[in-house]
Amino acid sequence: MSEDTTDILSGLTNQLPDRDPEETAEWMQSLDDLIRSQGTERAQYIMRSLLQRAGAQSVGVPMVTTTDYVNTIPVDQEPEFPGDEEVERRYRAWLRWNAAIMVHRAQRPGIGVGGHISTYAGAATLYEVGMNHFFRGKDHPGGGDQIYFQGHASPGMYARAFLEGRLSEEDMDGFRQEKSREGHALSSYPHPRSMPDFWEFPTVSMGIGPMNAIYQAQSNRYLQNRGIKDTSDQHVWAFLGDGEMDEPESRGLLQLAANDKLDNLTFVVNCNLQRLDGPVRGNGKIMQELEAFFRGAGWNVIKVLWGREWDSLLEKDPNGALVDIMNSTLDGDYQTYKAENGGFIRDHFFGKSPETKELVANLTDEEIWQLKRGGHDYRKVYAAYKAATEFKGKPTVILAHTVKGYGLGTHFEARNATHQMKKLTLEDLKAFRDHLRIPVSDEQLEADPYQPPYYNPGPDTPEIKYMLERRRELGGNVPERRVKHAPVTLPAEGSYAVAKKGSGKQYAATTMAFVRLLKDLMRDKDFGDRLVPIVPDESRTFGMDAFFPSAKIYNPDGQNYLSVDRDLMLAYKESPAGKLIHPGINEAGAVAAFTAAGTAYATHGEPLVPVYVFYSMFGFQRTGDSFWAAADQLTRGFVIGATAGRTTLTGEGLQHADGHSPILASTNPAVKTYDPAYGYEIGHIMRRGLEEMYGESSANRNLMYYLTVYNEPIIQPAEPENLDVEGVVRGIYRVSESAADGPKTQILASGVSVPWALEAQKLLAEDWGVSADVWSVTSWIELRRDGLAAEEESFLHPESQARVPFVTHQLAGAEGPIVAVSDYMKAVPDQIRQFVPNEFASLGADGFGFSDTRAAARRYFKIDSHSMVVRTLEMLARRGEVDASAPTEAIKKYDLLNVNAGTSGNSGGDA
């Protein structure tokens, strides 16, 4: 037998026969008497006890994933509302007016920059209950909360800041005009990069806010358990849309919050039942669906469905007829009801049964229309928030029933098009003013319908004094971002020594060179505790299992099982104080953890330096949007694309073969991308990165350093004397100058291709009498950015002497044609072509990857040492500097068209 309890609790008994209705009625009567005499709390305990006993007696009781379509918190368990509801209602009306007017004024002729009116109009109560009673600012003794505001509701936050005196009318009129109104500009959505003193968390890329909030809550506990900061009194609130919950990211990480028992986290889902184009579940019930989903994921669920006006109706509904209608009414119908009127609701909702029609017989159509949904009722929302903050052992989700465009009038409320509606007609303005009781005259509205006035009665009015006092008691402004943080002592010189000395006679991939450096940096007595390694279930692949016994894996519950490898030197060890964040096979979660750690300098005033190590193919390709949000949040840290390149992990095949991540990373202005060849290069790049992020003289700190490292073992050379360190960190330096006589040429290579270039240098000298210098290009992208900046300076300042791009300067005097090569597609080295006066040719691994040996793959893509030789000879032959037959001879000599004749590279080495 199967039961369908997807939508309604009533389905629990649908398929079971009632063999003794009289006895059933007696049990029901007993329960009703218990509730009347001792209240719902006692009834809850008895029901839970009975369920527990039933399970022990093998009575088949299905899991109750959904409850009736009524409020979770019974009336008799609602706490007293501590505020002055009338005062709060008055200035909430001013907030809703100013939010809508700001967006409306932004549509004036000549501007027309868009905006969203309806989201905040429907969610104002959800925010204001928090602002007045729950959301703690950064001056709170407990440290303050982290609030993830729903992106489309940003006008409401600006409207509140305006009443608080934080924003002026001129600022409000700069909405979405960030350059043309610079100094008085407001970003469209929560963008910390655009407004670094105001917003903390970017949320408008749907789905990223929920997962980032989860990992922020985990990061708070991580800081606590590691003894870095007491975060026990801080709470994370995430405001989300019910349509947004269809994003995989919105739901995909709920288990982490439950597993870690993150009771410092509350999701508030604004269930207005509408997406951007229409209903979320027109033929279903999204709130019931979400209730089941969250409860199944291990969350505490609180539904806020109906306002207090419904309480008396439900009390008069002993047979459950009204609840049955609530259970069975589809979301599409609920939306329609709020787009109509009270008479329509009387006929089409209450009129579904004689009992329910009689319930409202004494109510006027206007009174029926005023039956609010729970998300618009201060007392119901307050009760939910209080219960959420007091609940222990699980994260909480509050599902709040609201109306999109609430109070904006019949043209807006619950309409399918309401999300795209940016301005109000004169009739709308007057009706909205009347609804909110705003003291603005018809003459003021008619004077210029595009410029209706804001309303701010000033700081001396009782309402504004009350508002400001509530914020003072709760610890100051929200939202607010601060960047003052604890001092950072950067690693000592000796911590980089391992990178400089090379690997001696031992073969080591650049991944291993990086891991050895990271291990020494983590041991630095003044800095090491600030490093946060993050690895999504590939630590052994990257050679980072050596971190397990010493740094340990973070787990708030510790390790309560007997580890299978407990007797091994590199045993798997978990600890509440563990440093290593191990999200599992979860790239999106790893980036969220990276973001939380990389912004702790601002969120908590405690700098952490996350080092996220991942398969390079699964970084910017899979989670590029999250890295963009990390940049928007001004994240600082290192992202390490390990097992990089298209041909170094060819046994894994197409889906693992990365030939394009540097191109993808180049689209993010906050990411500095490097493709180092040797361990000593990695040392200097990471050192420069730390200096930029936390050095005293840094001009641009908000950077992420992306390093690609490879799994192919080579002899890592020691750092050469007189190394051009500036060349290493800025993108190019000469790694080997040819001693051969003959025609000159230059080979530019990056990453794993530098050793092949050195092979080509030798072949050119010995077989063809050509002198080739080899350059290590540590960053094609930084060279391009510098070149473009130089061009921009020259473009805007033609009267000044043009600055020479760094790559042009470095190659000044380098004779002959250039062959540029990497283990990526040709577009990577092609980025610098315009800044190099020499004849230029790119070799690259364009197309899809595949499984094969490294040597065969490199020969197939024509990026190996022999291909470099042939390409060089072709260019020299055209110039008449070698015999015209040399290229053809070389192709035959090296059997260039035979993939089995390749020799560049070696086998072995996961890391």
Short mmCIF file of N, CA and C in Angstrom, two decimals, residues 273-422:
data_model
loop_
_atom_site.label_atom_id
_atom_site.label_comp_id
_atom_site.label_asym_id
_atom_site.label_seq_id
_atom_site.Cartn_x
_atom_site.Cartn_y
_atom_site.Cartn_z
N LEU A 273 3.86 33.09 -4.17
CA LEU A 273 3.32 32.11 -5.12
C LEU A 273 3.60 32.49 -6.57
N GLN A 274 4.46 33.51 -6.79
CA GLN A 274 4.69 33.97 -8.15
C GLN A 274 6.17 33.93 -8.52
N ARG A 275 6.42 33.48 -9.74
CA ARG A 275 7.74 33.66 -10.36
C ARG A 275 7.76 35.03 -11.01
N LEU A 276 8.73 35.23 -11.91
CA LEU A 276 8.80 36.51 -12.62
C LEU A 276 7.71 36.61 -13.68
N ASP A 277 7.28 35.47 -14.24
CA ASP A 277 6.32 35.50 -15.33
C ASP A 277 4.92 35.04 -14.94
N GLY A 278 4.80 34.25 -13.89
CA GLY A 278 3.50 33.70 -13.53
C GLY A 278 3.60 32.92 -12.24
N PRO A 279 2.63 32.07 -11.95
CA PRO A 279 2.65 31.33 -10.68
C PRO A 279 3.80 30.34 -10.62
N VAL A 280 4.31 30.12 -9.40
CA VAL A 280 5.38 29.13 -9.20
C VAL A 280 4.83 27.73 -9.43
N ARG A 281 3.70 27.43 -8.81
CA ARG A 281 3.03 26.15 -8.99
C ARG A 281 1.54 26.41 -9.19
N GLY A 282 1.16 26.84 -10.36
CA GLY A 282 -0.24 27.15 -10.60
C GLY A 282 -1.15 25.98 -10.31
N ASN A 283 -0.71 24.77 -10.64
CA ASN A 283 -1.53 23.58 -10.43
C ASN A 283 -1.17 22.83 -9.15
N GLY A 284 -0.34 23.43 -8.32
CA GLY A 284 0.09 22.75 -7.10
C GLY A 284 0.12 23.67 -5.92
N LYS A 285 0.99 23.33 -4.94
CA LYS A 285 1.08 24.12 -3.71
C LYS A 285 2.55 24.18 -3.32
N ILE A 286 3.22 25.28 -3.68
CA ILE A 286 4.65 25.38 -3.47
C ILE A 286 5.01 25.37 -1.99
N MET A 287 4.17 25.93 -1.13
CA MET A 287 4.51 25.96 0.29
C MET A 287 4.48 24.55 0.88
N GLN A 288 3.54 23.73 0.44
CA GLN A 288 3.49 22.35 0.91
C GLN A 288 4.70 21.57 0.38
N GLU A 289 5.02 21.82 -0.87
CA GLU A 289 6.19 21.16 -1.46
C GLU A 289 7.46 21.52 -0.70
N LEU A 290 7.64 22.80 -0.42
CA LEU A 290 8.84 23.23 0.30
C LEU A 290 8.84 22.70 1.73
N GLU A 291 7.68 22.66 2.37
CA GLU A 291 7.60 22.11 3.72
C GLU A 291 8.12 20.67 3.72
N ALA A 292 7.65 19.88 2.78
CA ALA A 292 8.08 18.48 2.72
C ALA A 292 9.56 18.37 2.42
N PHE A 293 10.04 19.20 1.51
CA PHE A 293 11.44 19.13 1.10
C PHE A 293 12.36 19.49 2.26
N PHE A 294 12.07 20.60 2.92
CA PHE A 294 12.92 21.04 4.03
C PHE A 294 12.84 20.07 5.21
N ARG A 295 11.64 19.61 5.51
CA ARG A 295 11.51 18.69 6.64
C ARG A 295 12.25 17.39 6.33
N GLY A 296 12.15 16.93 5.10
CA GLY A 296 12.88 15.73 4.71
C GLY A 296 14.38 15.91 4.76
N ALA A 297 14.84 17.14 4.56
CA ALA A 297 16.28 17.44 4.62
C ALA A 297 16.77 17.65 6.05
N GLY A 298 15.85 17.58 7.01
CA GLY A 298 16.27 17.69 8.40
C GLY A 298 16.14 19.07 9.00
N TRP A 299 15.33 19.94 8.39
CA TRP A 299 15.14 21.31 8.89
C TRP A 299 13.89 21.39 9.76
N ASN A 300 13.89 22.37 10.63
CA ASN A 300 12.69 22.77 11.35
C ASN A 300 11.88 23.69 10.44
N VAL A 301 10.59 23.42 10.29
CA VAL A 301 9.75 24.17 9.35
C VAL A 301 8.65 24.91 10.11
N ILE A 302 8.53 26.20 9.82
CA ILE A 302 7.46 27.03 10.39
C ILE A 302 6.70 27.67 9.23
N LYS A 303 5.40 27.41 9.17
CA LYS A 303 4.58 28.04 8.14
C LYS A 303 3.80 29.22 8.75
N VAL A 304 3.84 30.33 8.04
CA VAL A 304 3.08 31.51 8.44
C VAL A 304 2.13 31.80 7.29
N LEU A 305 0.94 31.24 7.38
CA LEU A 305 0.02 31.27 6.26
C LEU A 305 -1.05 32.34 6.36
N TRP A 306 -1.61 32.51 7.56
CA TRP A 306 -2.81 33.35 7.70
C TRP A 306 -2.63 34.37 8.81
N GLY A 307 -3.13 35.57 8.56
CA GLY A 307 -3.10 36.62 9.55
C GLY A 307 -4.11 36.38 10.66
N ARG A 308 -4.06 37.23 11.67
CA ARG A 308 -4.87 37.01 12.88
C ARG A 308 -6.36 37.07 12.61
N GLU A 309 -6.78 37.74 11.50
CA GLU A 309 -8.20 37.84 11.19
C GLU A 309 -8.82 36.47 10.91
N TRP A 310 -7.98 35.50 10.54
CA TRP A 310 -8.47 34.16 10.24
C TRP A 310 -8.65 33.32 11.51
N ASP A 311 -8.05 33.75 12.62
CA ASP A 311 -8.07 32.91 13.82
C ASP A 311 -9.48 32.57 14.27
N SER A 312 -10.35 33.57 14.29
CA SER A 312 -11.71 33.33 14.76
C SER A 312 -12.49 32.44 13.79
N LEU A 313 -12.21 32.58 12.49
CA LEU A 313 -12.89 31.72 11.51
C LEU A 313 -12.47 30.27 11.69
N LEU A 314 -11.17 30.05 11.90
CA LEU A 314 -10.70 28.68 12.10
C LEU A 314 -11.22 28.10 13.40
N GLU A 315 -11.38 28.93 14.41
CA GLU A 315 -11.91 28.47 15.70
C GLU A 315 -13.37 28.03 15.55
N LYS A 316 -14.09 28.67 14.63
CA LYS A 316 -15.50 28.34 14.40
C LYS A 316 -15.67 27.21 13.38
N ASP A 317 -14.58 26.53 13.05
CA ASP A 317 -14.58 25.53 11.99
C ASP A 317 -14.28 24.15 12.58
N PRO A 318 -15.15 23.64 13.49
CA PRO A 318 -14.84 22.41 14.22
C PRO A 318 -14.70 21.19 13.32
N ASN A 319 -15.40 21.18 12.19
CA ASN A 319 -15.37 20.01 11.32
C ASN A 319 -14.26 20.08 10.26
N GLY A 320 -13.52 21.18 10.24
CA GLY A 320 -12.39 21.29 9.33
C GLY A 320 -12.75 21.61 7.90
N ALA A 321 -13.97 22.13 7.66
CA ALA A 321 -14.36 22.43 6.28
C ALA A 321 -13.49 23.54 5.68
N LEU A 322 -13.21 24.56 6.48
CA LEU A 322 -12.37 25.64 6.00
C LEU A 322 -10.94 25.15 5.73
N VAL A 323 -10.42 24.33 6.64
CA VAL A 323 -9.07 23.79 6.44
C VAL A 323 -9.02 22.92 5.19
N ASP A 324 -10.09 22.16 4.94
CA ASP A 324 -10.13 21.33 3.73
C ASP A 324 -10.02 22.20 2.49
N ILE A 325 -10.71 23.33 2.49
CA ILE A 325 -10.64 24.22 1.32
C ILE A 325 -9.25 24.83 1.22
N MET A 326 -8.70 25.23 2.35
CA MET A 326 -7.33 25.75 2.33
C MET A 326 -6.35 24.71 1.78
N ASN A 327 -6.55 23.46 2.18
CA ASN A 327 -5.67 22.38 1.72
C ASN A 327 -5.77 22.14 0.23
N SER A 328 -6.97 22.24 -0.29
CA SER A 328 -7.20 21.82 -1.68
C SER A 328 -7.13 22.96 -2.69
N THR A 329 -7.15 24.19 -2.25
CA THR A 329 -7.09 25.32 -3.18
C THR A 329 -5.71 25.41 -3.81
N LEU A 330 -5.66 25.52 -5.12
CA LEU A 330 -4.39 25.57 -5.85
C LEU A 330 -3.78 26.96 -5.77
N ASP A 331 -2.47 27.02 -5.92
CA ASP A 331 -1.76 28.30 -5.84
C ASP A 331 -2.24 29.28 -6.90
N GLY A 332 -2.53 28.76 -8.10
CA GLY A 332 -3.01 29.66 -9.14
C GLY A 332 -4.29 30.35 -8.76
N ASP A 333 -5.15 29.63 -7.99
CA ASP A 333 -6.39 30.25 -7.52
C ASP A 333 -6.12 31.26 -6.42
N TYR A 334 -5.19 30.94 -5.50
CA TYR A 334 -4.86 31.91 -4.45
C TYR A 334 -4.37 33.21 -5.07
N GLN A 335 -3.59 33.11 -6.12
CA GLN A 335 -3.10 34.31 -6.79
C GLN A 335 -4.27 35.10 -7.38
N THR A 336 -5.18 34.39 -8.01
CA THR A 336 -6.33 35.05 -8.65
C THR A 336 -7.19 35.76 -7.62
N TYR A 337 -7.41 35.14 -6.46
CA TYR A 337 -8.26 35.75 -5.44
C TYR A 337 -7.76 37.16 -5.09
N LYS A 338 -6.42 37.31 -4.94
CA LYS A 338 -5.88 38.61 -4.53
C LYS A 338 -5.79 39.60 -5.68
N ALA A 339 -6.11 39.13 -6.87
CA ALA A 339 -6.18 40.06 -8.00
C ALA A 339 -7.63 40.48 -8.26
N GLU A 340 -8.55 39.96 -7.43
CA GLU A 340 -9.97 40.28 -7.64
C GLU A 340 -10.49 41.15 -6.49
N ASN A 341 -11.50 40.70 -5.75
CA ASN A 341 -12.08 41.51 -4.68
C ASN A 341 -12.74 40.60 -3.65
N GLY A 342 -13.25 41.20 -2.59
CA GLY A 342 -13.84 40.42 -1.51
C GLY A 342 -15.04 39.61 -1.95
N GLY A 343 -15.88 40.17 -2.83
CA GLY A 343 -17.04 39.43 -3.31
C GLY A 343 -16.63 38.20 -4.09
N PHE A 344 -15.58 38.33 -4.88
CA PHE A 344 -15.09 37.19 -5.65
C PHE A 344 -14.59 36.10 -4.71
N ILE A 345 -13.89 36.49 -3.65
CA ILE A 345 -13.38 35.51 -2.68
C ILE A 345 -14.54 34.83 -1.95
N ARG A 346 -15.56 35.62 -1.62
CA ARG A 346 -16.74 35.04 -0.96
C ARG A 346 -17.34 33.92 -1.82
N ASP A 347 -17.47 34.21 -3.13
CA ASP A 347 -18.15 33.26 -4.01
C ASP A 347 -17.27 32.06 -4.36
N HIS A 348 -15.98 32.33 -4.65
CA HIS A 348 -15.14 31.28 -5.22
C HIS A 348 -14.30 30.54 -4.20
N PHE A 349 -14.08 31.12 -3.02
CA PHE A 349 -13.30 30.43 -2.00
C PHE A 349 -14.23 29.92 -0.90
N PHE A 350 -14.84 30.83 -0.19
CA PHE A 350 -15.74 30.42 0.90
C PHE A 350 -16.98 29.72 0.36
N GLY A 351 -17.33 30.01 -0.87
CA GLY A 351 -18.54 29.42 -1.44
C GLY A 351 -18.39 27.98 -1.87
N LYS A 352 -17.24 27.37 -1.61
CA LYS A 352 -17.03 25.98 -2.02
C LYS A 352 -17.81 24.99 -1.14
N SER A 353 -18.26 25.43 0.03
CA SER A 353 -19.08 24.55 0.87
C SER A 353 -20.07 25.40 1.66
N PRO A 354 -21.21 24.84 2.00
CA PRO A 354 -22.21 25.61 2.77
C PRO A 354 -21.65 26.06 4.12
N GLU A 355 -20.85 25.18 4.78
CA GLU A 355 -20.32 25.54 6.11
C GLU A 355 -19.42 26.76 6.03
N THR A 356 -18.53 26.79 5.03
CA THR A 356 -17.59 27.91 4.95
C THR A 356 -18.28 29.18 4.47
N LYS A 357 -19.27 29.03 3.62
CA LYS A 357 -20.01 30.22 3.20
C LYS A 357 -20.72 30.87 4.38
N GLU A 358 -21.23 30.02 5.27
CA GLU A 358 -21.91 30.52 6.45
C GLU A 358 -20.93 31.20 7.41
N LEU A 359 -19.66 30.72 7.42
CA LEU A 359 -18.66 31.30 8.31
C LEU A 359 -18.50 32.80 8.08
N VAL A 360 -18.64 33.23 6.82
CA VAL A 360 -18.39 34.65 6.50
C VAL A 360 -19.67 35.39 6.15
N ALA A 361 -20.78 34.80 6.50
CA ALA A 361 -22.06 35.44 6.16
C ALA A 361 -22.20 36.81 6.79
N ASN A 362 -21.63 37.00 7.98
CA ASN A 362 -21.75 38.28 8.68
C ASN A 362 -20.66 39.27 8.32
N LEU A 363 -19.74 38.88 7.43
CA LEU A 363 -18.66 39.77 7.01
C LEU A 363 -19.02 40.48 5.73
N THR A 364 -18.63 41.75 5.64
CA THR A 364 -18.81 42.48 4.39
C THR A 364 -17.75 42.04 3.40
N ASP A 365 -17.94 42.39 2.13
CA ASP A 365 -16.92 42.09 1.12
C ASP A 365 -15.59 42.74 1.48
N GLU A 366 -15.65 43.95 2.03
CA GLU A 366 -14.42 44.65 2.40
C GLU A 366 -13.71 43.91 3.54
N GLU A 367 -14.50 43.40 4.50
CA GLU A 367 -13.89 42.65 5.61
C GLU A 367 -13.27 41.35 5.12
N ILE A 368 -13.89 40.72 4.15
CA ILE A 368 -13.30 39.51 3.57
C ILE A 368 -11.99 39.87 2.86
N TRP A 369 -12.01 40.99 2.16
CA TRP A 369 -10.78 41.42 1.46
C TRP A 369 -9.65 41.69 2.45
N GLN A 370 -10.00 42.11 3.66
CA GLN A 370 -8.98 42.46 4.66
C GLN A 370 -8.48 41.24 5.44
N LEU A 371 -8.92 40.04 5.07
CA LEU A 371 -8.37 38.83 5.70
C LEU A 371 -6.95 38.63 5.16
N LYS A 372 -5.97 39.04 5.95
CA LYS A 372 -4.58 39.08 5.47
C LYS A 372 -3.95 37.69 5.41
N ARG A 373 -2.94 37.60 4.58
CA ARG A 373 -2.07 36.44 4.61
C ARG A 373 -1.01 36.64 5.68
N GLY A 374 -0.50 35.54 6.17
CA GLY A 374 0.35 35.59 7.37
C GLY A 374 1.59 36.42 7.25
N GLY A 375 2.18 36.49 6.05
CA GLY A 375 3.41 37.25 5.88
C GLY A 375 3.22 38.75 5.98
N HIS A 376 1.96 39.20 6.10
CA HIS A 376 1.67 40.62 6.27
C HIS A 376 1.21 40.94 7.69
N ASP A 377 1.29 39.97 8.58
CA ASP A 377 0.82 40.16 9.96
C ASP A 377 2.02 40.20 10.90
N TYR A 378 2.22 41.36 11.52
CA TYR A 378 3.36 41.57 12.42
C TYR A 378 3.45 40.50 13.51
N ARG A 379 2.32 40.20 14.12
CA ARG A 379 2.35 39.29 15.27
C ARG A 379 2.67 37.86 14.84
N LYS A 380 2.14 37.44 13.71
CA LYS A 380 2.41 36.09 13.23
C LYS A 380 3.88 35.97 12.81
N VAL A 381 4.39 36.97 12.15
CA VAL A 381 5.79 36.93 11.71
C VAL A 381 6.72 36.99 12.92
N TYR A 382 6.38 37.85 13.89
CA TYR A 382 7.20 37.93 15.11
C TYR A 382 7.26 36.56 15.82
N ALA A 383 6.12 35.91 15.92
CA ALA A 383 6.08 34.60 16.58
C ALA A 383 6.98 33.60 15.86
N ALA A 384 6.97 33.65 14.54
CA ALA A 384 7.80 32.72 13.76
C ALA A 384 9.29 33.01 13.96
N TYR A 385 9.66 34.30 13.91
CA TYR A 385 11.08 34.66 14.08
C TYR A 385 11.57 34.28 15.47
N LYS A 386 10.74 34.53 16.47
CA LYS A 386 11.15 34.20 17.84
C LYS A 386 11.33 32.70 18.00
N ALA A 387 10.41 31.93 17.43
CA ALA A 387 10.52 30.47 17.51
C ALA A 387 11.77 29.99 16.77
N ALA A 388 12.08 30.62 15.64
CA ALA A 388 13.25 30.21 14.86
C ALA A 388 14.55 30.45 15.64
N THR A 389 14.65 31.60 16.26
CA THR A 389 15.89 31.94 16.98
C THR A 389 16.05 31.12 18.26
N GLU A 390 14.94 30.59 18.77
CA GLU A 390 15.02 29.81 20.01
C GLU A 390 15.13 28.31 19.77
N PHE A 391 14.90 27.89 18.52
CA PHE A 391 14.93 26.46 18.23
C PHE A 391 16.38 25.97 18.22
N LYS A 392 16.65 24.83 18.81
CA LYS A 392 18.01 24.31 18.92
C LYS A 392 18.15 22.97 18.19
N GLY A 393 19.31 22.80 17.57
CA GLY A 393 19.65 21.52 16.98
C GLY A 393 19.40 21.39 15.50
N LYS A 394 18.63 22.32 14.90
CA LYS A 394 18.35 22.28 13.46
C LYS A 394 18.28 23.69 12.91
N PRO A 395 18.59 23.86 11.64
CA PRO A 395 18.27 25.14 10.99
C PRO A 395 16.77 25.24 10.80
N THR A 396 16.28 26.45 10.66
CA THR A 396 14.83 26.69 10.52
C THR A 396 14.53 27.36 9.19
N VAL A 397 13.45 26.95 8.56
CA VAL A 397 12.92 27.67 7.41
C VAL A 397 11.54 28.17 7.77
N ILE A 398 11.30 29.46 7.49
CA ILE A 398 9.99 30.07 7.68
C ILE A 398 9.37 30.27 6.30
N LEU A 399 8.23 29.65 6.08
CA LEU A 399 7.51 29.80 4.81
C LEU A 399 6.38 30.79 5.04
N ALA A 400 6.55 31.99 4.49
CA ALA A 400 5.62 33.09 4.77
C ALA A 400 4.75 33.37 3.56
N HIS A 401 3.46 33.26 3.74
CA HIS A 401 2.48 33.47 2.67
C HIS A 401 2.25 34.97 2.49
N THR A 402 2.54 35.49 1.29
CA THR A 402 2.41 36.91 1.02
C THR A 402 1.75 37.14 -0.33
N VAL A 403 1.52 38.40 -0.63
CA VAL A 403 0.98 38.80 -1.93
C VAL A 403 2.00 39.72 -2.60
N LYS A 404 2.42 39.38 -3.79
CA LYS A 404 3.38 40.22 -4.52
C LYS A 404 2.69 41.51 -4.95
N GLY A 405 3.34 42.63 -4.66
CA GLY A 405 2.73 43.92 -4.98
C GLY A 405 1.69 44.36 -3.98
N TYR A 406 1.74 43.81 -2.76
CA TYR A 406 0.74 44.08 -1.71
C TYR A 406 0.58 45.58 -1.48
N GLY A 407 -0.66 46.06 -1.58
CA GLY A 407 -0.96 47.45 -1.30
C GLY A 407 -0.74 48.40 -2.45
N LEU A 408 -0.21 47.89 -3.59
CA LEU A 408 0.09 48.79 -4.71
C LEU A 408 -1.12 49.07 -5.59
N GLY A 409 -2.24 48.39 -5.32
CA GLY A 409 -3.44 48.65 -6.10
C GLY A 409 -3.73 47.53 -7.07
N THR A 410 -4.89 47.61 -7.69
CA THR A 410 -5.39 46.52 -8.53
C THR A 410 -4.54 46.29 -9.78
N HIS A 411 -3.79 47.29 -10.23
CA HIS A 411 -2.95 47.10 -11.41
C HIS A 411 -1.72 46.25 -11.09
N PHE A 412 -1.36 46.18 -9.81
CA PHE A 412 -0.11 45.52 -9.41
C PHE A 412 -0.33 44.24 -8.63
N GLU A 413 -1.23 44.27 -7.65
CA GLU A 413 -1.33 43.17 -6.70
C GLU A 413 -1.58 41.84 -7.39
N ALA A 414 -0.63 40.90 -7.21
CA ALA A 414 -0.78 39.50 -7.64
C ALA A 414 -0.88 39.35 -9.16
N ARG A 415 -0.61 40.41 -9.91
CA ARG A 415 -0.69 40.29 -11.37
C ARG A 415 0.53 39.53 -11.90
N ASN A 416 0.35 38.76 -12.98
CA ASN A 416 1.49 38.03 -13.55
C ASN A 416 2.61 38.97 -13.97
N ALA A 417 2.25 40.14 -14.44
CA ALA A 417 3.25 41.08 -14.96
C ALA A 417 3.83 41.99 -13.90
N THR A 418 3.45 41.80 -12.64
CA THR A 418 3.82 42.79 -11.62
C THR A 418 5.32 42.93 -11.44
N HIS A 419 6.08 41.86 -11.67
CA HIS A 419 7.53 41.93 -11.46
C HIS A 419 8.17 42.90 -12.46
N GLN A 420 7.60 42.98 -13.66
CA GLN A 420 8.19 43.84 -14.68
C GLN A 420 7.63 45.26 -14.68
N MET A 421 6.67 45.54 -13.80
CA MET A 421 6.06 46.86 -13.78
C MET A 421 6.90 47.81 -12.93
N LYS A 422 7.35 48.90 -13.54
CA LYS A 422 8.34 49.78 -12.92
C LYS A 422 7.77 51.11 -12.44
#
